[in-house]
CSV table of C-alpha atoms and ligand atoms in Angstrom, one decimal:
chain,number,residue,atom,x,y,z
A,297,UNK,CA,98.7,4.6,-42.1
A,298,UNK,CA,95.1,4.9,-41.6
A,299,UNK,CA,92.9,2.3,-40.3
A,300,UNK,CA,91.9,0.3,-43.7
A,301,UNK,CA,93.7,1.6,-46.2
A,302,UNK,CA,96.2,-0.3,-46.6
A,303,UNK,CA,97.9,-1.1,-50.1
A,304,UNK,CA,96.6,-4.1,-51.4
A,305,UNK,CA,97.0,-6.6,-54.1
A,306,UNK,CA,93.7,-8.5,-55.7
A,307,UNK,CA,95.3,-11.1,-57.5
A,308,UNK,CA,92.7,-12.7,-59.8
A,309,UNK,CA,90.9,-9.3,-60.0
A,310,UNK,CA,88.6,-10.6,-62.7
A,311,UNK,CA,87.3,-13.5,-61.2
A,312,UNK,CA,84.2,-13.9,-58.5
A,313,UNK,CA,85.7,-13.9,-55.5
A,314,UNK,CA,88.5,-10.8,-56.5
A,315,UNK,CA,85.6,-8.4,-58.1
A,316,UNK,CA,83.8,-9.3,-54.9
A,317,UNK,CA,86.8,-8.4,-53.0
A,318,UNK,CA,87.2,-5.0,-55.0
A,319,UNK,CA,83.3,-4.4,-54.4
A,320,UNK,CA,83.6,-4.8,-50.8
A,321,UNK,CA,86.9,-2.6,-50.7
A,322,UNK,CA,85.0,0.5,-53.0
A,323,UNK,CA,82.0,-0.1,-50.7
A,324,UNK,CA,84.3,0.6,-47.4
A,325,UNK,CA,86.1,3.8,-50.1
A,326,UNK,CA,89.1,2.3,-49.7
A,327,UNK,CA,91.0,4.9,-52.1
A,328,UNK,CA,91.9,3.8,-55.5
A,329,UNK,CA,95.4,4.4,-55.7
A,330,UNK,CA,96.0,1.8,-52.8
A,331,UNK,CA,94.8,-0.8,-54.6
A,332,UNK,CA,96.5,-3.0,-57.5
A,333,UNK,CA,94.9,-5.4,-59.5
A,334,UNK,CA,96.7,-8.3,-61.0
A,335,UNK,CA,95.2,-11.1,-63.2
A,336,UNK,CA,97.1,-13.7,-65.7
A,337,UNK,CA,98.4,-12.5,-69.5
A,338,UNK,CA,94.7,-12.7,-70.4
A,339,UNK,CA,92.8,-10.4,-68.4
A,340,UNK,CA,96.6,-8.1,-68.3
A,341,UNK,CA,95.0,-4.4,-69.7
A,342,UNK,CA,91.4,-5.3,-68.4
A,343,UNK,CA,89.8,-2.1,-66.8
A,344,UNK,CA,87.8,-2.7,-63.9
A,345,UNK,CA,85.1,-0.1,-63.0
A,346,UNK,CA,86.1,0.9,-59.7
A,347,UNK,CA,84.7,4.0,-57.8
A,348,UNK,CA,84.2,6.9,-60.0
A,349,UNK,CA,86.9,5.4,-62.3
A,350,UNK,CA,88.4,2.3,-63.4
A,351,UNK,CA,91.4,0.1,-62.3
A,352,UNK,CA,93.6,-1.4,-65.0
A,353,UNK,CA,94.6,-5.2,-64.3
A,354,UNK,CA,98.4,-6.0,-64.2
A,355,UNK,CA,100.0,-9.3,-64.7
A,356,UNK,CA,101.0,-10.9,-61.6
A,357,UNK,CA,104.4,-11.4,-61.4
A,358,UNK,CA,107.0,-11.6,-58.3
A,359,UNK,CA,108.3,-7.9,-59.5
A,360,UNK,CA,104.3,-6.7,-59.1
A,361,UNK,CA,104.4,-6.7,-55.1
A,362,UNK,CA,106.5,-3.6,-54.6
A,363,UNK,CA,104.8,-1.1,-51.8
A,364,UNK,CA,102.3,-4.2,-51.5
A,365,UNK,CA,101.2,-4.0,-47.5
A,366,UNK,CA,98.8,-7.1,-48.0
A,367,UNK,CA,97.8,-9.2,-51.1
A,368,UNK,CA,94.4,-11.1,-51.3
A,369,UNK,CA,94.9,-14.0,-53.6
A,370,UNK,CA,92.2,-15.0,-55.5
A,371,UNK,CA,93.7,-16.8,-58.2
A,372,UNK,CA,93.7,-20.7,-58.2
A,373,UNK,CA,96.0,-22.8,-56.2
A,374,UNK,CA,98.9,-23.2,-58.8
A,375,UNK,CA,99.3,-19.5,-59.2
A,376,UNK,CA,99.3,-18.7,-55.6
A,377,UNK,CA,102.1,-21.7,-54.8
A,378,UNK,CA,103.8,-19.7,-57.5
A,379,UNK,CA,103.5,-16.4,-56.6
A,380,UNK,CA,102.4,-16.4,-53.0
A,381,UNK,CA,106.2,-17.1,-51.2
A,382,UNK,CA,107.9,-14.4,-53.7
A,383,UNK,CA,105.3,-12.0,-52.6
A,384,UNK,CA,105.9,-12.8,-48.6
A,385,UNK,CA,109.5,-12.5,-48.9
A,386,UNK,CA,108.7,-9.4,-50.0
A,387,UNK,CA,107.2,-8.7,-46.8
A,388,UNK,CA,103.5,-8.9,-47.9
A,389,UNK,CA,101.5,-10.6,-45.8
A,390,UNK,CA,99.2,-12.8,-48.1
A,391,UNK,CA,95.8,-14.1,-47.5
A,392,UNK,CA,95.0,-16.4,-50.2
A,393,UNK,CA,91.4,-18.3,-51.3
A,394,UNK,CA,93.1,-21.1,-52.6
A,395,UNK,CA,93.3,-24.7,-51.0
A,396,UNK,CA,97.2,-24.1,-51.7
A,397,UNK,CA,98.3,-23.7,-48.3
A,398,UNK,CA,95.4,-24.6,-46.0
A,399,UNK,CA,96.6,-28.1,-44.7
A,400,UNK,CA,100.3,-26.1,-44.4
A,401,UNK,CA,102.0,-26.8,-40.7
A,402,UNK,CA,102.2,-23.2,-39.2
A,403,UNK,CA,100.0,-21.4,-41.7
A,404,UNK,CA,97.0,-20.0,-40.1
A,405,UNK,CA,93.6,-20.8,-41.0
A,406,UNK,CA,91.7,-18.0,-39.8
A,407,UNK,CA,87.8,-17.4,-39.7
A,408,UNK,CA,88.0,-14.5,-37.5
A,409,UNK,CA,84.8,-14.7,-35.7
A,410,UNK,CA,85.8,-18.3,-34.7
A,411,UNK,CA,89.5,-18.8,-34.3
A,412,UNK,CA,90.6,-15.1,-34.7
A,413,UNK,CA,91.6,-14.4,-31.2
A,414,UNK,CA,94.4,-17.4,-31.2
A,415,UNK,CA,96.0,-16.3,-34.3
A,416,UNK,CA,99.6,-14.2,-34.1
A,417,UNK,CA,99.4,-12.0,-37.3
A,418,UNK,CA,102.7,-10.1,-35.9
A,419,UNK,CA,105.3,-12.2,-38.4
A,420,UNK,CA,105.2,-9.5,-41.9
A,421,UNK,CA,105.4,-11.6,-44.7
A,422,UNK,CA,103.3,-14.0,-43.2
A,423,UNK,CA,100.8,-16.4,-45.6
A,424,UNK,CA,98.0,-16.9,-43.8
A,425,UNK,CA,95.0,-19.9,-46.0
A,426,UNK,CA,91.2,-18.3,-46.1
A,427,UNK,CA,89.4,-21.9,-45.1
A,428,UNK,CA,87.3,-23.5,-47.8
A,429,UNK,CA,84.2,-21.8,-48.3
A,430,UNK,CA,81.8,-24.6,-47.2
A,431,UNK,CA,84.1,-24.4,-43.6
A,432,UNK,CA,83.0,-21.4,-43.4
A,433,UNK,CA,79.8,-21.0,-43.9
A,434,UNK,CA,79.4,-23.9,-41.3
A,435,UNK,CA,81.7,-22.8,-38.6
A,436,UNK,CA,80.1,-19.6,-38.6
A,437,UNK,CA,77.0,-21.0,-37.6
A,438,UNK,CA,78.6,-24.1,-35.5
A,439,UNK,CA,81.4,-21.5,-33.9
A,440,UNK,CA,79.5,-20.2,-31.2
A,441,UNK,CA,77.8,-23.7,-30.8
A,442,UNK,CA,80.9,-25.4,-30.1
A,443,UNK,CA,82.1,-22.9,-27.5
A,444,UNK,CA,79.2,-23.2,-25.4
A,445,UNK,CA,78.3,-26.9,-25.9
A,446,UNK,CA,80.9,-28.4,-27.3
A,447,UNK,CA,80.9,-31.0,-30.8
A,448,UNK,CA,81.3,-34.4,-30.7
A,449,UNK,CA,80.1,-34.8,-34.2
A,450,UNK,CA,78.9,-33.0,-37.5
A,451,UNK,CA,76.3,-34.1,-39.9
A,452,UNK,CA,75.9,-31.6,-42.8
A,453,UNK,CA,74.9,-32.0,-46.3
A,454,UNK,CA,75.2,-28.8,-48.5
A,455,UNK,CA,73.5,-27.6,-51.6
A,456,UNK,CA,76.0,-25.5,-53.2
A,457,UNK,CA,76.0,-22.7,-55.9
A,458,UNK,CA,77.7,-23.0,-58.9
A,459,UNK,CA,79.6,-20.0,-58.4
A,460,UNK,CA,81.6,-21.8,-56.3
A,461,UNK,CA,83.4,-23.3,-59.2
A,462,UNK,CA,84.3,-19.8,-60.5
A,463,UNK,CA,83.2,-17.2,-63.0
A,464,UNK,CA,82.4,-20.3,-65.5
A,465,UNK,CA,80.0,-22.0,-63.4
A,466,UNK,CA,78.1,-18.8,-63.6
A,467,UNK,CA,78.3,-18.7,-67.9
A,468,UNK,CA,77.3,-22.5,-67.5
A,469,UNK,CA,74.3,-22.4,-65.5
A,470,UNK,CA,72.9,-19.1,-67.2
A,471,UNK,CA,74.0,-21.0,-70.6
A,472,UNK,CA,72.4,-24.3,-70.0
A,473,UNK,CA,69.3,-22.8,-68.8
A,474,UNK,CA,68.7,-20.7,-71.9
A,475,UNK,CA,69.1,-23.7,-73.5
A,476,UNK,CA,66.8,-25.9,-71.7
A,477,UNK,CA,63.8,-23.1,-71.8
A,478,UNK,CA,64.7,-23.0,-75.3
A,479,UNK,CA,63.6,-26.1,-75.7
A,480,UNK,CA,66.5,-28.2,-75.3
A,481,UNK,CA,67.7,-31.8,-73.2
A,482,UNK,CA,70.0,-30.5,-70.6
A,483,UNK,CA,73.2,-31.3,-71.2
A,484,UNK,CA,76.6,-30.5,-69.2
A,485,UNK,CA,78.4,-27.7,-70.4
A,486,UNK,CA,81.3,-27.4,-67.6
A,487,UNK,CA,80.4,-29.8,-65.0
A,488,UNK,CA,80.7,-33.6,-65.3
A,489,UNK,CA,76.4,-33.4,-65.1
A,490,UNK,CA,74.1,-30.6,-66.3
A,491,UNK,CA,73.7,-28.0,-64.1
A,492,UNK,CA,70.3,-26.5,-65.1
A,493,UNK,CA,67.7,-28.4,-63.6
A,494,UNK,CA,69.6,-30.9,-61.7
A,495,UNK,CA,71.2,-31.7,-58.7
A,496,UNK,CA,74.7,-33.2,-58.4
A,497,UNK,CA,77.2,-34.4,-56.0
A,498,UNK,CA,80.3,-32.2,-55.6
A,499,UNK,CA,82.9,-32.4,-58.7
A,500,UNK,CA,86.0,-32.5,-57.1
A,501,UNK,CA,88.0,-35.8,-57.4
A,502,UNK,CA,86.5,-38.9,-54.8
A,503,UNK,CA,89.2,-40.1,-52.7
A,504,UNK,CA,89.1,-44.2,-53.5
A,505,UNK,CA,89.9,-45.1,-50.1
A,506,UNK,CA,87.0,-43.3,-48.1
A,507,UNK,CA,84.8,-42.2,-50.8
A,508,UNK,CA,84.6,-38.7,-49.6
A,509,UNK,CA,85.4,-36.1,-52.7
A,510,UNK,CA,87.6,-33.2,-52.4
A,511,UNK,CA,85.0,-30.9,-51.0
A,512,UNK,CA,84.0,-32.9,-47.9
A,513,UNK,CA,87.4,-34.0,-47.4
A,514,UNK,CA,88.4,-30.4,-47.1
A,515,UNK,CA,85.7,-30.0,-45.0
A,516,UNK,CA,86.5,-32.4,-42.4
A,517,UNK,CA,90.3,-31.6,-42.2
A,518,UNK,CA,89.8,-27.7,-42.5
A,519,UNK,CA,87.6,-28.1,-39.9
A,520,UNK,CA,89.6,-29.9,-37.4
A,521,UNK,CA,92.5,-27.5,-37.8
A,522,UNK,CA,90.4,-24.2,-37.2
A,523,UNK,CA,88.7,-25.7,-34.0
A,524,UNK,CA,91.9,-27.5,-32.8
A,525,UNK,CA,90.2,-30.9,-32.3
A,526,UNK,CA,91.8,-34.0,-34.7
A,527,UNK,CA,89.2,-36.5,-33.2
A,528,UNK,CA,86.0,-34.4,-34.6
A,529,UNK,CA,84.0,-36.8,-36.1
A,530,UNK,CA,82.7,-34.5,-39.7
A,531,UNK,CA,80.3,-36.6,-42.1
A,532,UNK,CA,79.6,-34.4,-45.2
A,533,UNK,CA,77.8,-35.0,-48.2
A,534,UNK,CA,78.6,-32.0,-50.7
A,535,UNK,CA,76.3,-31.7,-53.8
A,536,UNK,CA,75.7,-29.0,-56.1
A,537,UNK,CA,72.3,-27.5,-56.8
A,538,UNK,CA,71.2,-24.8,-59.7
A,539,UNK,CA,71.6,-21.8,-57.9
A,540,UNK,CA,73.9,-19.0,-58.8
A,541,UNK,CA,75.1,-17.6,-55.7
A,542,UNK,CA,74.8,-18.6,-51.8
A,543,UNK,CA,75.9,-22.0,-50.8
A,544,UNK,CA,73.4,-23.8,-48.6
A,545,UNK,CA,73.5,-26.6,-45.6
A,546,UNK,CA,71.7,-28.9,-43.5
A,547,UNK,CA,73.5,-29.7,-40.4
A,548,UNK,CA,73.1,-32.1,-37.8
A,549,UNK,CA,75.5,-31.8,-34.6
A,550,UNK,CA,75.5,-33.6,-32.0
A,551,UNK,CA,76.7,-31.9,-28.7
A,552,UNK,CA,78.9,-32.6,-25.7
A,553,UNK,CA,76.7,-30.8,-22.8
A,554,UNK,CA,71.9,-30.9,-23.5
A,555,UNK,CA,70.7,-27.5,-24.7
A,556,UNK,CA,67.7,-26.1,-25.8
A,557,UNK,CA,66.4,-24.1,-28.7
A,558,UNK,CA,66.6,-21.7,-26.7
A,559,UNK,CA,69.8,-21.9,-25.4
A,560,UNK,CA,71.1,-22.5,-29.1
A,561,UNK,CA,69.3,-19.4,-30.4
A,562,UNK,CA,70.6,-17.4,-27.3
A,563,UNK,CA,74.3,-18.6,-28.6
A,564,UNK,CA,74.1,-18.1,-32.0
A,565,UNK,CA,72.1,-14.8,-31.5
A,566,UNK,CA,75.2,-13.3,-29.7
A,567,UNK,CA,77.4,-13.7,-32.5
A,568,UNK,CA,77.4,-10.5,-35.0
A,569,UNK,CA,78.6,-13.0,-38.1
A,570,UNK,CA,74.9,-14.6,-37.6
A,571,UNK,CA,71.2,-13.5,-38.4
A,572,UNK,CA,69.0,-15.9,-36.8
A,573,UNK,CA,65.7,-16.7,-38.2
A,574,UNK,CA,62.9,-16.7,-36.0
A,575,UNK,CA,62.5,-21.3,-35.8
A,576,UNK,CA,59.0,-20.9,-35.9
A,577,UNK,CA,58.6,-17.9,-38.1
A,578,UNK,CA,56.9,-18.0,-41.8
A,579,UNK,CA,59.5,-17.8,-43.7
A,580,UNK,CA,63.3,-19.5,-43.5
A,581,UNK,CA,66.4,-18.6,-45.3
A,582,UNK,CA,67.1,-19.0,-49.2
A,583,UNK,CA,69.5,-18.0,-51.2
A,584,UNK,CA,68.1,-15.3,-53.2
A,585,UNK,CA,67.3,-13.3,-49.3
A,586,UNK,CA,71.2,-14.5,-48.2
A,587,UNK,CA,72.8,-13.3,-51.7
A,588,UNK,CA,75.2,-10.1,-51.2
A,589,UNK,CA,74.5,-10.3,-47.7
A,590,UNK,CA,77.7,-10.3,-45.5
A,591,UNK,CA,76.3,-12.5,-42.5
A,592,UNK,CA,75.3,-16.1,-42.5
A,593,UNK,CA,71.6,-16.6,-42.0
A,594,UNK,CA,70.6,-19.5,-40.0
A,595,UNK,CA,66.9,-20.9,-39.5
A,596,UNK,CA,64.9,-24.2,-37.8
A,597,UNK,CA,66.6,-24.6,-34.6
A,598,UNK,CA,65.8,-27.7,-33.7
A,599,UNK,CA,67.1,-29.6,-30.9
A,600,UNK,CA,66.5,-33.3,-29.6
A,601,UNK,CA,67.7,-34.7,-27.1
A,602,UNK,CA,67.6,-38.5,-25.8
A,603,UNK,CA,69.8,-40.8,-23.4
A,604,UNK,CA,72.1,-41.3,-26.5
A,605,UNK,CA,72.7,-37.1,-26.6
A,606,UNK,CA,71.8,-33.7,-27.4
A,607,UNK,CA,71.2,-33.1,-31.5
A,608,UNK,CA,70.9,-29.7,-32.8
A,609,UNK,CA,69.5,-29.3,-36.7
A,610,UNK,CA,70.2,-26.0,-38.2
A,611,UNK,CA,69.5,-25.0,-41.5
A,612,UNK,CA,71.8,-22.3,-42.9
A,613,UNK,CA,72.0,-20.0,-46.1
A,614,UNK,CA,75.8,-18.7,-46.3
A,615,UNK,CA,77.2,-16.5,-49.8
A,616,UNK,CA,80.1,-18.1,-50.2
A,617,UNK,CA,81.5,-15.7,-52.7
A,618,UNK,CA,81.2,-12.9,-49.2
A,619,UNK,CA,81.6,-14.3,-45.9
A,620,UNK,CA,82.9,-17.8,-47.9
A,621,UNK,CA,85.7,-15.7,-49.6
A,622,UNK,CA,86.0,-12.1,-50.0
A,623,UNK,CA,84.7,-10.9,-47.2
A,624,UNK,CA,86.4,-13.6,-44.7
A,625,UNK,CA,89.8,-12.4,-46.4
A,626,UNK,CA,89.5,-9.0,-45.7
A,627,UNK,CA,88.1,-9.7,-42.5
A,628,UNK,CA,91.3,-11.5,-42.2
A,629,UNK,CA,93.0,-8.5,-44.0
A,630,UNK,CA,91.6,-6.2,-41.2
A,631,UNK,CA,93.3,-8.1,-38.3
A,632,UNK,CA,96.6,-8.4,-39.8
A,633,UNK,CA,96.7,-4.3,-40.1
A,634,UNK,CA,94.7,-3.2,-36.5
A,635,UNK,CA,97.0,-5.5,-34.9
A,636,UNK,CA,100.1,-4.2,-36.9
A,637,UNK,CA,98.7,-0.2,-35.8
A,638,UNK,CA,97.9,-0.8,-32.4
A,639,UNK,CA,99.0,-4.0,-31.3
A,640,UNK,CA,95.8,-4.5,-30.5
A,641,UNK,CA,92.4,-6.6,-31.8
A,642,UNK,CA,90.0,-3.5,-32.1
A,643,UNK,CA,88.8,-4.7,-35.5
A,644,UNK,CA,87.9,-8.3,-34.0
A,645,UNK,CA,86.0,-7.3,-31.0
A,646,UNK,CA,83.7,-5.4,-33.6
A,647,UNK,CA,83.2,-8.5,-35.9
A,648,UNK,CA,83.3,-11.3,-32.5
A,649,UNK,CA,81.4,-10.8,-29.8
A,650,UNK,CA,82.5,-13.6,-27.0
A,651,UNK,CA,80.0,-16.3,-26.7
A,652,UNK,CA,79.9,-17.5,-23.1
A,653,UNK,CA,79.2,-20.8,-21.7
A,654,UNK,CA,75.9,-21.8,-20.4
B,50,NAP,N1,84.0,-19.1,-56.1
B,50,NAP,C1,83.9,-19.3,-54.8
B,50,NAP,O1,82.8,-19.4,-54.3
B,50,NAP,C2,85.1,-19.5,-54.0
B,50,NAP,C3,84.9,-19.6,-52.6
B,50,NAP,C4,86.1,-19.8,-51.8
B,50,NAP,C5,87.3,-19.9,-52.4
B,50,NAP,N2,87.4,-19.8,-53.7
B,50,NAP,C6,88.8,-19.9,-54.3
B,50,NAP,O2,89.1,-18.6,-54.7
B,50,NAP,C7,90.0,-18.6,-55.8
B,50,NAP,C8,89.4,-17.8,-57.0
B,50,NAP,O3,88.1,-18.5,-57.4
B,50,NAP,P1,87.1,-17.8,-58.3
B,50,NAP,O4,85.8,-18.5,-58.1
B,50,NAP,O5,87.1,-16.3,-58.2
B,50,NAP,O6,87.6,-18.3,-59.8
B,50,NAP,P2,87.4,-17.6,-61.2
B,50,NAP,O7,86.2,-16.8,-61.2
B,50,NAP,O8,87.6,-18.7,-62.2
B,50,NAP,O9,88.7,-16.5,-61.3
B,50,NAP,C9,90.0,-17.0,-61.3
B,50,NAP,C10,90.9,-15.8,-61.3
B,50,NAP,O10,92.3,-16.3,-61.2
B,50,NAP,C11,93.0,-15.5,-62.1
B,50,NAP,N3,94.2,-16.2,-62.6
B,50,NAP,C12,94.2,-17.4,-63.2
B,50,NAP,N4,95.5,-17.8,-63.6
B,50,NAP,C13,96.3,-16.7,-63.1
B,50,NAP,C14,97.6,-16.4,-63.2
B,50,NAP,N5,98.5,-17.3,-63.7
B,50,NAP,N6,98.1,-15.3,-62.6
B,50,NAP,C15,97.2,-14.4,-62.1
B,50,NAP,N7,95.9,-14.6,-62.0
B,50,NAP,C16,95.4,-15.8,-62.5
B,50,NAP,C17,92.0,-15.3,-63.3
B,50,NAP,O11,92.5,-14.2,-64.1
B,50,NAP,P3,92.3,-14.1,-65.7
B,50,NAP,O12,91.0,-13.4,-65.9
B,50,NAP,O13,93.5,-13.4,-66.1
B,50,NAP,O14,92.2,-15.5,-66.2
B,50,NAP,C18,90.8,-14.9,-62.5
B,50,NAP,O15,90.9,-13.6,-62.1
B,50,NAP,C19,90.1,-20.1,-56.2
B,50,NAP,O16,91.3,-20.6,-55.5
B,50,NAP,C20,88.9,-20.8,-55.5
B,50,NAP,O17,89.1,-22.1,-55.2
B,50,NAP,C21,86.4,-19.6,-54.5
């Protein structure tokens, strides 16, 4: 057993978030032959360049998880509340994308530089829910915030990629752009709306009763459960915007203890999941400069603070289909096996440096 190479599964090896998941792995040289990839009866056959060669994708069945150590599920929640308890009482220890299992009492729901530490990854054949991707990106940036100063409350609006809807979002956007430089009305082609030169709020089904739709009520509950706090008042506003990759947010929290900017920046700068834009600098994060990039970028630190509280504003560029998915999961992934090794959490205290209070 080495320190990475495990044998893994990618299930949904042909989407976004699994060929970003086999990038990352060929990018670290984890070896070929300890890698399966597994997609539905359509993508079964598929080669998938890999290294100096190609992988060939399986069909993911029960029967597919033999020698399997861990198995990243990037598949959509159906298949992984089909597949996912055959493959743990295997013994795999499955992380999976999906929402499938996130809300689930006693499955973790890990973002290691935030609630890593906490988490008992002993249990083999263990299923363990990668948060939401929007959770993500904003609890990497609010983590270290919250540990020092402590949230009473989260404002964030997001601006999200359409590759957060899969590998179609992608075809629509390119699609309806063609179209609409060809001369054409935009018109929807996967989403409810166009996607090419618009802006929309998030698809997901709106919950009647509080109006939220499925996106911000994720983020709200995810949320709770990773920082262990049920009363955290979360008001999001999720909305999709015509950018390919890179899912971006406006955030507004207001804190428990006053800080300054330069208290906040001090914070967030300590954290290795982070890279912290100059406030004041010319330039502020986009998603083109935070595409493929593994850490969240966050810009304009502002703070203000009146008899009512302290509010910090952030602005922050996160790709969701890296530290939102893949990367997260194998993050995750990475735990699981230095802690199954050594006993120990080597491969956290790379990723999380402690934020202290001040
Ligand atoms: N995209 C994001 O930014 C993002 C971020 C966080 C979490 N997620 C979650 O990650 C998961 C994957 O999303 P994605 O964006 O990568 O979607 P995607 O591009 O549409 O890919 C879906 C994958 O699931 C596979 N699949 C579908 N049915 C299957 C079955 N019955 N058995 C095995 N594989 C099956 C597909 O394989 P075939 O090619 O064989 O159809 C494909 O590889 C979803 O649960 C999503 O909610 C996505």
């Amino acid at each position: 057993m080495s320190e990475h190479h495990y044998r893994v599964a990618i299930v949904g090896a042909t989407g976004v978030v699994g060929r970003e998941a086999l990038k990352i792995l060929e990018d670290r040289g984890h070896p070929t032959h300890q890698i399966v990839a597994m997609g539905s009866d359509r993508s079964s056959g598929t080669p998938i360049p890999y290294a100096d060669g190609e992988i060939s994708v399986t069909r993911a069945v029960p029967d597919a998880f033999v020698d399997v150590e861990i198995a990243l599920f990037c598949a959509d929640s159906t298949t992984a509340r089909e597949l996912a308890p055959a493959a743990a009482a295997q013994g795999v220890t499955v992380i999976d994308n999906s929402s499938a299992f996130r809300m689930g009492a006693g499955i973790p729901l890990v973002i290691p530089e935030v609630n890593g530490r906490g988490v008992d990854f002993s249990r083999s054949g263990q299923i363990i829910a990668n948060p939401n991707c929007s959770t993500i990106i904003m609890l990497v940036a609010l983590g270290p915030i919250h540990r020092a100063f402590g949230l009473k409350q989260v404002v964030v609006s997001t601006y999200q990629a359409v590759s957060g809807a899969g590998r179609s979002g992608i075809v629509a956007l390119r699609g309806e752009t063609a179209s609409v430089a060809a001369g054409h009305r935009p018109a929807p082609s996967h989403f409810p709306e166009p996607c090419a030169m618009n802006v929309f709020t998030h698809e997901s089904d709106l919950d009647p009763h509080s109006g939220l739709n499925g996106e911000e009520l994720k983020m709200i509950h995810e949320s709770r459960k990773i920082l262990g706090d049920s009363q955290l008042r979360i008001l999001p506003t999720c909305v999709r915007v015509p950018v390919e990759r890179v899912h971006s947010q406006s955030i507004t929290a207001r804190l428990h203890r006053h800080a300054t900017p330069e208290a906040i920046e001090s914070v967030l700068g300590e954290s290795s999941a982070i890279d912290l834009w100059p406030r004041n600098g010319p330039r502020h994060p986009t998603p083109l400069v935070a595409a493929g990039t593994d850490r969240v970028s966050v810009g304009r630190v502002r703070v203000e603070s009146t008899d009512q509280g302290c509010d910090v504003s952030l602005w922050v560029c996160g790709d969701q289909l890296r530290k939102g998915a893949a990367l997260n999961a194998i993050q995750v992934a990475d735990l699981v096996w230095s802690r199954r090794l050594s006993g120990s959490d080597a491969s956290l205290a790379r990723f999380a440096p402690q934020t202290k209070q001040v």
